[in-house]
Tab-separated table of C-alpha atoms and ligand atoms in Angstrom:
chain	number	residue	atom	x	y	z
A	27	MET	CA	10.111	38.396	-5.523
A	28	LYS	CA	11.948	36.287	-2.947
A	29	GLU	CA	13.890	39.280	-1.607
A	30	TYR	CA	10.699	41.303	-1.416
A	31	LEU	CA	8.980	38.516	0.548
A	32	GLN	CA	11.952	38.111	2.898
A	33	THR	CA	11.375	41.692	4.037
A	34	LYS	CA	7.730	40.796	4.729
A	35	GLN	CA	8.205	37.778	7.019
A	36	THR	CA	7.351	39.647	10.236
A	37	GLU	CA	4.249	41.146	8.652
A	38	MET	CA	3.207	37.702	7.373
A	39	LEU	CA	3.577	36.162	10.822
A	40	GLN	CA	1.523	38.995	12.323
A	41	LEU	CA	-1.330	38.324	9.902
A	42	LEU	CA	-1.026	34.595	10.602
A	43	GLU	CA	-1.276	35.239	14.341
A	44	LYS	CA	-4.408	37.322	13.805
A	45	LEU	CA	-6.080	34.617	11.682
A	46	VAL	CA	-5.118	31.709	13.965
A	47	ASN	CA	-6.496	33.535	17.006
A	48	ILE	CA	-9.992	33.647	15.480
A	49	ASP	CA	-11.866	30.366	15.988
A	50	SER	CA	-13.216	29.305	12.594
A	51	GLY	CA	-14.377	25.708	12.989
A	52	SER	CA	-16.647	24.589	10.138
A	53	THR	CA	-19.817	24.986	12.229
A	54	HIS	CA	-18.828	28.403	13.601
A	55	LYS	CA	-20.159	30.671	10.869
A	56	GLU	CA	-19.416	33.868	12.772
A	57	GLY	CA	-15.698	33.077	13.043
A	58	ILE	CA	-15.319	31.966	9.419
A	59	ASP	CA	-17.040	35.157	8.268
A	60	GLU	CA	-14.719	37.216	10.487
A	61	VAL	CA	-11.677	35.593	8.842
A	62	GLY	CA	-13.373	36.195	5.467
A	63	GLY	CA	-13.933	39.859	6.302
A	64	ILE	CA	-10.236	40.422	7.080
A	65	LEU	CA	-9.104	38.663	3.890
A	66	LYS	CA	-11.724	40.481	1.798
A	67	SER	CA	-10.353	43.912	2.652
A	68	LEU	CA	-6.761	42.766	2.090
A	69	TYR	CA	-7.651	41.459	-1.387
A	70	GLU	CA	-9.520	44.680	-2.166
A	71	GLU	CA	-6.439	46.700	-1.199
A	72	LEU	CA	-4.559	44.734	-3.869
A	73	GLY	CA	-7.091	45.687	-6.521
A	74	PHE	CA	-9.184	42.523	-6.508
A	75	GLU	CA	-12.966	42.451	-6.608
A	76	VAL	CA	-14.495	40.196	-3.988
A	77	GLU	CA	-17.902	38.624	-4.426
A	78	VAL	CA	-19.271	37.257	-1.153
A	79	ILE	CA	-21.701	34.371	-1.554
A	80	GLU	CA	-23.798	34.425	1.596
A	81	GLU	CA	-24.574	31.103	3.255
A	82	PRO	CA	-27.351	30.889	5.837
A	83	LYS	CA	-25.693	28.202	7.981
A	84	ASN	CA	-22.122	27.583	6.815
A	85	GLY	CA	-19.393	30.174	6.499
A	86	ASN	CA	-19.712	32.451	3.463
A	87	ASN	CA	-17.721	31.606	0.344
A	88	MET	CA	-15.862	34.232	-1.702
A	89	VAL	CA	-14.943	34.492	-5.379
A	90	ILE	CA	-12.062	36.898	-5.977
A	91	THR	CA	-11.216	38.300	-9.409
A	92	TYR	CA	-8.737	40.974	-10.500
A	93	GLN	CA	-10.434	44.255	-11.485
A	94	GLY	CA	-13.199	43.018	-13.746
A	95	ASN	CA	-10.918	40.688	-15.664
A	96	ASP	CA	-13.062	38.058	-17.367
A	97	ASN	CA	-10.537	35.593	-18.719
A	98	PRO	CA	-8.414	34.140	-15.900
A	99	THR	CA	-6.619	30.861	-16.721
A	100	MET	CA	-5.818	29.794	-13.159
A	101	LEU	CA	-8.010	28.970	-10.176
A	102	ALA	CA	-6.614	28.948	-6.635
A	103	VAL	CA	-8.689	27.389	-3.846
A	104	ALA	CA	-8.086	27.896	-0.114
A	105	HIS	CA	-10.418	27.083	2.769
A	106	MET	CA	-11.020	29.325	5.775
A	107	ASP	CA	-12.587	26.757	8.119
A	108	THR	CA	-10.760	24.531	10.604
A	109	VAL	CA	-11.740	21.390	12.550
A	110	PHE	CA	-11.427	23.048	15.969
A	111	ARG	CA	-14.311	23.971	18.290
A	112	VAL	CA	-15.019	27.444	19.642
A	113	GLY	CA	-12.708	28.301	22.535
A	114	THR	CA	-9.644	26.512	21.153
A	115	ALA	CA	-7.955	29.745	20.069
A	116	SER	CA	-8.161	31.233	23.567
A	117	GLU	CA	-7.054	27.938	25.191
A	118	ARG	CA	-3.982	27.575	23.002
A	119	PRO	CA	-3.436	30.732	20.947
A	120	PHE	CA	-0.785	31.280	18.269
A	121	THR	CA	2.697	30.682	19.667
A	122	ILE	CA	6.202	30.465	18.279
A	123	ASN	CA	8.781	28.040	19.616
A	124	GLY	CA	12.085	28.039	17.753
A	125	ASP	CA	11.444	27.507	14.054
A	126	ARG	CA	7.870	26.351	14.504
A	127	ALA	CA	4.548	28.131	14.972
A	128	TYR	CA	1.578	26.507	16.693
A	129	GLY	CA	-2.142	27.159	17.097
A	130	PRO	CA	-5.478	25.861	15.756
A	131	GLY	CA	-5.440	25.753	11.969
A	132	VAL	CA	-1.942	27.261	11.785
A	133	ILE	CA	-0.925	24.961	8.917
A	134	ASP	CA	-4.364	23.700	7.773
A	135	MET	CA	-4.648	26.194	6.355
A	136	LYS	CA	-4.227	29.668	7.753
A	137	ALA	CA	-0.558	29.802	6.763
A	138	SER	CA	-1.729	28.979	3.229
A	139	GLN	CA	-4.100	31.957	3.315
A	140	VAL	CA	-1.160	34.200	4.230
A	141	ALA	CA	1.037	32.583	1.549
A	142	LEU	CA	-1.530	33.052	-1.211
A	143	LEU	CA	-2.201	36.684	-0.321
A	144	TYR	CA	1.505	37.567	-0.072
A	145	ALA	CA	2.365	35.739	-3.302
A	146	LEU	CA	-0.152	38.060	-4.978
A	147	LYS	CA	1.312	41.077	-3.150
A	148	ALA	CA	4.756	40.160	-4.475
A	149	LEU	CA	3.355	39.835	-7.987
A	150	LYS	CA	1.582	43.182	-7.670
A	151	GLU	CA	4.955	44.702	-6.824
A	152	LYS	CA	7.086	42.928	-9.452
A	153	ASN	CA	4.854	41.333	-12.151
A	154	PRO	CA	1.410	42.934	-11.912
A	155	THR	CA	0.052	41.632	-15.231
A	156	ALA	CA	0.102	38.070	-13.837
A	157	LEU	CA	-2.719	39.027	-11.456
A	158	GLU	CA	-5.167	39.202	-14.344
A	159	LYS	CA	-4.724	35.490	-14.926
A	160	ILE	CA	-5.756	34.244	-11.505
A	161	GLN	CA	-9.119	33.800	-9.848
A	162	ILE	CA	-9.472	32.714	-6.227
A	163	ILE	CA	-12.125	30.861	-4.256
A	164	LEU	CA	-11.954	31.091	-0.470
A	165	ASN	CA	-14.424	28.584	0.962
A	166	GLY	CA	-15.865	28.037	4.409
A	167	ASP	CA	-16.857	24.361	4.473
A	168	GLU	CA	-13.950	22.234	3.185
A	169	GLU	CA	-13.485	20.329	6.429
A	170	ILE	CA	-17.106	19.135	6.280
A	171	GLY	CA	-17.029	18.088	2.618
A	172	SER	CA	-17.430	21.404	0.710
A	173	SER	CA	-21.170	20.879	0.199
A	174	THR	CA	-21.916	24.566	-0.470
A	175	SER	CA	-18.624	25.471	-2.146
A	176	ARG	CA	-18.356	22.455	-4.459
A	177	PRO	CA	-20.793	23.872	-7.072
A	178	LEU	CA	-18.809	27.145	-7.039
A	179	ILE	CA	-15.488	25.347	-7.448
A	180	GLU	CA	-16.922	23.357	-10.346
A	181	LYS	CA	-18.443	26.439	-11.966
A	182	TYR	CA	-15.217	28.439	-11.813
A	183	SER	CA	-13.116	25.446	-12.941
A	184	GLU	CA	-14.759	25.676	-16.323
A	185	GLY	CA	-12.386	27.086	-18.920
A	186	LYS	CA	-9.389	27.138	-16.542
A	187	LYS	CA	-6.038	25.612	-17.491
A	188	TYR	CA	-4.622	25.236	-14.007
A	189	ALA	CA	-5.917	24.689	-10.486
A	190	LEU	CA	-3.676	25.497	-7.527
A	191	ILE	CA	-4.998	23.955	-4.310
A	192	MET	CA	-3.596	25.508	-1.168
A	193	GLU	CA	-3.620	22.582	1.291
A	194	PRO	CA	-0.320	22.507	3.212
A	195	ALA	CA	2.694	20.691	1.793
A	196	ARG	CA	3.380	17.365	3.523
A	197	LYS	CA	5.792	17.141	6.470
A	198	ASP	CA	8.680	16.395	4.121
A	199	GLY	CA	7.697	19.285	1.841
A	200	SER	CA	6.075	17.156	-0.873
A	201	LEU	CA	3.249	18.457	-3.044
A	202	VAL	CA	0.176	16.290	-3.618
A	203	THR	CA	-0.566	14.985	-7.111
A	204	ALA	CA	-3.084	12.215	-6.377
A	205	ARG	CA	-5.827	11.645	-3.845
A	206	ARG	CA	-8.274	8.812	-3.461
A	207	GLY	CA	-11.955	9.480	-4.012
A	208	GLY	CA	-14.810	7.868	-2.184
A	209	GLY	CA	-18.089	8.084	-0.386
A	210	ARG	CA	-20.255	6.738	2.391
A	211	TYR	CA	-23.131	4.281	2.646
A	212	SER	CA	-25.504	3.260	5.405
A	213	VAL	CA	-27.120	-0.182	5.451
A	214	TYR	CA	-30.376	-0.298	7.477
A	215	VAL	CA	-31.708	-3.784	8.288
A	216	LYS	CA	-35.126	-4.620	9.715
A	217	GLY	CA	-35.997	-7.970	11.275
A	218	LYS	CA	-38.538	-8.999	13.898
A	219	ALA	CA	-38.248	-8.847	17.683
A	220	ALA	CA	-38.973	-11.853	19.866
A	221	HIS	CA	-37.932	-13.072	23.329
A	222	SER	CA	-34.816	-15.107	22.670
A	223	GLY	CA	-35.578	-17.480	25.559
A	224	VAL	CA	-39.360	-17.854	25.310
A	225	GLU	CA	-40.072	-17.879	21.549
A	226	PRO	CA	-36.847	-17.515	19.559
A	227	GLN	CA	-38.461	-19.248	16.556
A	228	ASN	CA	-40.730	-16.183	16.120
A	229	GLY	CA	-37.876	-13.672	15.771
A	230	ILE	CA	-35.844	-12.607	12.739
A	231	SER	CA	-32.409	-11.251	13.592
A	232	ALA	CA	-31.404	-8.036	11.882
A	233	ILE	CA	-27.938	-8.421	13.410
A	234	GLU	CA	-27.443	-11.837	11.806
A	235	GLU	CA	-28.438	-10.366	8.459
A	236	LEU	CA	-26.082	-7.411	8.912
A	237	ALA	CA	-23.228	-9.786	9.782
A	238	HIS	CA	-23.553	-11.416	6.354
A	239	LYS	CA	-23.578	-8.008	4.699
A	240	ILE	CA	-20.477	-6.797	6.560
A	241	ILE	CA	-18.448	-9.826	5.412
A	242	LYS	CA	-19.576	-9.375	1.808
A	243	LEU	CA	-18.909	-5.622	1.801
A	244	HIS	CA	-15.421	-6.024	3.249
A	245	ALA	CA	-14.654	-8.648	0.592
A	246	LEU	CA	-14.928	-5.862	-2.034
A	247	THR	CA	-11.677	-4.359	-0.717
A	248	ASN	CA	-8.793	-4.715	-3.144
A	249	HIS	CA	-5.640	-2.992	-1.949
A	250	GLU	CA	-3.782	-3.653	-5.190
A	251	GLU	CA	-6.404	-1.756	-7.164
A	252	GLY	CA	-6.695	0.926	-4.494
A	253	ILE	CA	-10.242	0.076	-3.470
A	254	SER	CA	-11.233	-0.097	0.163
A	255	VAL	CA	-14.635	-0.790	1.703
A	256	SER	CA	-14.755	-0.538	5.476
A	257	VAL	CA	-17.667	-0.748	7.898
A	258	GLY	CA	-16.603	1.797	10.481
A	259	ILE	CA	-19.663	1.869	12.747
A	260	ILE	CA	-22.376	-0.675	13.557
A	261	GLU	CA	-25.396	-0.342	15.812
A	262	GLY	CA	-28.272	-2.702	16.492
A	263	GLY	CA	-30.421	-4.685	18.862
A	264	GLU	CA	-32.492	-3.767	21.911
A	265	SER	CA	-31.448	-6.069	24.717
A	266	VAL	CA	-29.282	-9.132	25.078
A	267	ASN	CA	-32.297	-11.451	25.362
A	268	THR	CA	-34.237	-9.985	22.413
A	269	ILE	CA	-33.808	-11.153	18.820
A	270	ALA	CA	-32.583	-7.916	17.230
A	271	PRO	CA	-35.318	-6.145	15.237
A	272	THR	CA	-32.997	-3.509	13.713
A	273	ALA	CA	-29.345	-3.026	12.860
A	274	VAL	CA	-27.346	-0.505	10.859
A	275	ALA	CA	-23.836	-0.325	9.399
A	276	HIS	CA	-22.066	2.856	8.236
A	277	VAL	CA	-19.589	2.185	5.473
A	278	ASP	CA	-16.584	4.174	4.201
A	279	VAL	CA	-15.589	3.557	0.588
A	280	ARG	CA	-12.359	4.676	-1.199
A	281	ILE	CA	-11.437	4.447	-4.869
A	282	THR	CA	-8.355	5.362	-6.892
A	283	TYR	CA	-9.816	5.707	-10.399
A	284	ILE	CA	-13.127	7.267	-11.353
A	285	GLU	CA	-14.059	4.194	-13.456
A	286	GLN	CA	-14.151	2.149	-10.233
A	287	ALA	CA	-17.024	4.216	-8.839
A	288	GLU	CA	-19.859	2.820	-10.911
A	289	VAL	CA	-18.728	-0.807	-10.733
A	290	LEU	CA	-18.268	-0.658	-6.970
A	291	ASP	CA	-21.585	1.138	-6.441
A	292	GLN	CA	-23.306	-1.576	-8.471
A	293	LYS	CA	-21.715	-4.355	-6.405
A	294	ILE	CA	-22.721	-2.712	-3.137
A	295	LYS	CA	-26.298	-2.375	-4.395
A	296	GLU	CA	-26.350	-6.034	-5.486
A	297	ILE	CA	-25.120	-7.208	-2.077
A	298	CYS	CA	-27.865	-5.256	-0.354
A	299	ALA	CA	-30.624	-6.181	-2.810
A	300	THR	CA	-31.304	-9.630	-1.337
A	301	SER	CA	-31.536	-11.029	2.187
A	302	ASP	CA	-29.324	-13.785	3.549
A	303	VAL	CA	-31.671	-14.261	6.516
A	304	ALA	CA	-35.211	-14.931	5.297
A	305	GLY	CA	-37.716	-12.284	6.344
A	306	THR	CA	-35.359	-9.321	6.802
A	307	SER	CA	-35.578	-6.162	4.735
A	308	ILE	CA	-32.620	-3.994	3.793
A	309	GLU	CA	-32.456	-0.333	2.885
A	310	LEU	CA	-29.279	1.165	1.419
A	311	GLU	CA	-28.482	4.877	1.469
A	312	GLY	CA	-25.493	6.868	0.245
A	313	GLY	CA	-23.124	6.725	-2.685
A	314	ILE	CA	-19.691	7.604	-4.025
A	315	ASN	CA	-19.661	11.383	-4.270
A	316	ARG	CA	-16.018	12.457	-4.210
A	317	PRO	CA	-14.042	11.749	-7.372
A	318	PRO	CA	-10.374	10.789	-7.068
A	319	MET	CA	-7.641	13.251	-8.007
A	320	VAL	CA	-5.644	11.379	-10.626
A	321	LYS	CA	-2.008	12.005	-11.558
A	322	ASN	CA	-2.506	12.192	-15.314
A	323	GLN	CA	-0.342	13.693	-18.060
A	324	GLN	CA	-1.539	17.254	-17.500
A	325	THR	CA	-0.760	16.956	-13.773
A	326	ILE	CA	2.724	15.698	-14.654
A	327	ASP	CA	3.251	18.627	-17.061
A	328	LEU	CA	2.178	21.140	-14.423
A	329	LEU	CA	4.409	19.440	-11.837
A	330	GLU	CA	7.344	19.786	-14.251
A	331	ILE	CA	6.845	23.569	-14.384
A	332	ILE	CA	6.721	23.728	-10.576
A	333	LYS	CA	9.831	21.547	-10.238
A	334	GLU	CA	11.725	23.793	-12.646
A	335	THR	CA	10.653	26.871	-10.721
A	336	GLY	CA	11.704	25.167	-7.483
A	337	GLU	CA	15.162	24.460	-8.876
A	338	GLU	CA	15.602	28.143	-9.744
A	339	LEU	CA	14.798	29.006	-6.130
A	340	GLY	CA	16.866	26.178	-4.635
A	341	ILE	CA	13.820	24.176	-3.510
A	342	LYS	CA	13.720	20.491	-4.375
A	343	VAL	CA	10.098	19.754	-5.290
A	344	THR	CA	8.816	16.214	-4.684
A	345	ASP	CA	5.268	14.847	-4.882
A	346	VAL	CA	3.177	12.133	-3.232
A	347	ALA	CA	-0.224	10.492	-3.417
A	348	THR	CA	-2.457	10.542	-0.344
A	349	GLY	CA	-5.650	8.833	0.796
A	350	GLY	CA	-7.457	11.866	2.197
A	351	GLY	CA	-9.767	14.086	0.170
A	352	SER	CA	-9.617	17.810	-0.638
A	353	ASP	CA	-11.083	20.304	-3.102
A	354	ALA	CA	-8.387	19.172	-5.567
A	355	SER	CA	-10.635	16.210	-6.387
A	356	PHE	CA	-13.303	18.531	-7.782
A	357	THR	CA	-11.049	20.618	-10.050
A	358	SER	CA	-9.228	17.486	-11.198
A	359	ALA	CA	-12.521	15.742	-12.073
A	360	MET	CA	-13.471	18.862	-14.077
A	361	GLY	CA	-10.472	18.130	-16.307
A	362	VAL	CA	-8.277	20.981	-15.011
A	363	ALA	CA	-4.545	20.318	-14.446
A	364	THR	CA	-4.417	20.327	-10.640
A	365	ILE	CA	-1.661	20.395	-8.030
A	366	ASP	CA	-2.352	20.359	-4.301
A	367	GLY	CA	-0.150	20.960	-1.279
A	368	LEU	CA	1.043	24.380	-2.466
A	369	GLY	CA	0.891	25.861	1.033
A	370	PRO	CA	3.840	26.114	3.456
A	371	VAL	CA	5.327	23.013	5.093
A	372	GLY	CA	4.062	21.644	8.408
A	373	GLY	CA	2.352	18.697	9.991
A	374	ASN	CA	0.110	17.028	12.572
A	375	THR	CA	-2.939	18.645	10.981
A	376	HIS	CA	-6.234	18.330	12.911
A	377	ASN	CA	-4.178	17.730	16.074
A	378	GLU	CA	-3.250	19.789	19.103
A	379	ASP	CA	0.407	19.880	18.103
A	380	GLU	CA	-0.261	21.056	14.536
A	381	TYR	CA	2.703	23.165	13.409
A	382	LEU	CA	4.126	25.372	10.659
A	383	GLU	CA	7.842	25.288	9.766
A	384	ILE	CA	8.352	29.063	9.861
A	385	PRO	CA	11.233	29.286	7.323
A	386	THR	CA	8.963	27.666	4.716
A	387	LEU	CA	6.414	30.487	4.947
A	388	VAL	CA	8.524	32.850	2.836
A	389	GLU	CA	10.096	29.989	0.871
A	390	ARG	CA	6.823	28.438	-0.329
A	391	THR	CA	5.226	31.853	-0.872
A	392	SER	CA	8.127	32.723	-3.212
A	393	LEU	CA	7.652	29.418	-5.025
A	394	LEU	CA	3.930	30.061	-5.411
A	395	ALA	CA	4.486	33.604	-6.698
A	396	GLU	CA	7.025	32.423	-9.289
A	397	VAL	CA	4.760	29.559	-10.351
A	398	ILE	CA	1.818	31.922	-10.871
A	399	ARG	CA	4.094	34.258	-12.875
A	400	LYS	CA	5.176	31.378	-15.108
A	401	LEU	CA	1.693	29.942	-15.579
A	402	ALA	CA	0.370	33.394	-16.478
A	403	ASP	CA	2.636	33.274	-19.547
A	404	GLN	CA	1.538	29.800	-20.665
B	17	ZN	ZN1	-7.203	21.584	4.784
């Protein structure tokens, strides 16, 4: 399949250019649906059936299955949205400079879309029966937390043996086998306003109360156990000479093991259940909603198969853990052996100088095709 794909590199780069030059930021439904439309017809040409799940506000999601096959063992997930606003593609369109390609979303993850499609094309050519074993979800809201696609990903994870998540490989080419989970909270505090010069004794400071809460929340951080609690934004008060009647803190929480979620949630609730400054009231919103992706035995077994395949192709496969979230967390929490970072190699994602290492486009597509072929026989 590698030789076949080598003859397709120009074609792959042309498709990549087309996809990168369509703005498809998460809030730009029109652009995401345009990308979806192009991919839909390409999958149909390969003999796949594409179900489009219409979304009123977000980009549409798609579930792609090979010709009415009802027993696929693998799920591949790739997102079509990017983090870039409308107009970015015309300001800095797809360009090639030496061995690197640039443009909005080029590596996160439009190159992955091209890789997945061409891996399937190569299989169609050389090992067509493998196609029956794979089902694909292309989603339109990953960069904003996958709120509409998460239920789909969970539904189609059921009964699968393997999940292949198409986020790009890391800069050094590593795959991703663990990700931290987490969530967000907001702490709203109410006190009582009073002139801080005239009658300070009549005021109750919401900011003072929040200060106590911030210290206690941060004290829950435990780097050794992979737990972090960080107040990232605070707001409060009305003027410098008014005792602050309101204050709010927005809190980012990360965990490494799913068992930590409930314990940590309980501690956060306990901290916010009582006031340190008499007379204030506290309201807590939010929760831990993204499970961690854990490198368990089934991940290690799947990684072994990928490493072996890599060796046959002359690619040294390494893996890392990362703090950021992706759809891998959802398939992993559903009990499916999951590997992420199966896209081509690149870096500086979400930045202006985001890039794809062009030689890895064919290389990683070959790896993916061979991995799917092997897993189809498992
Ligand atoms: Zn991504």
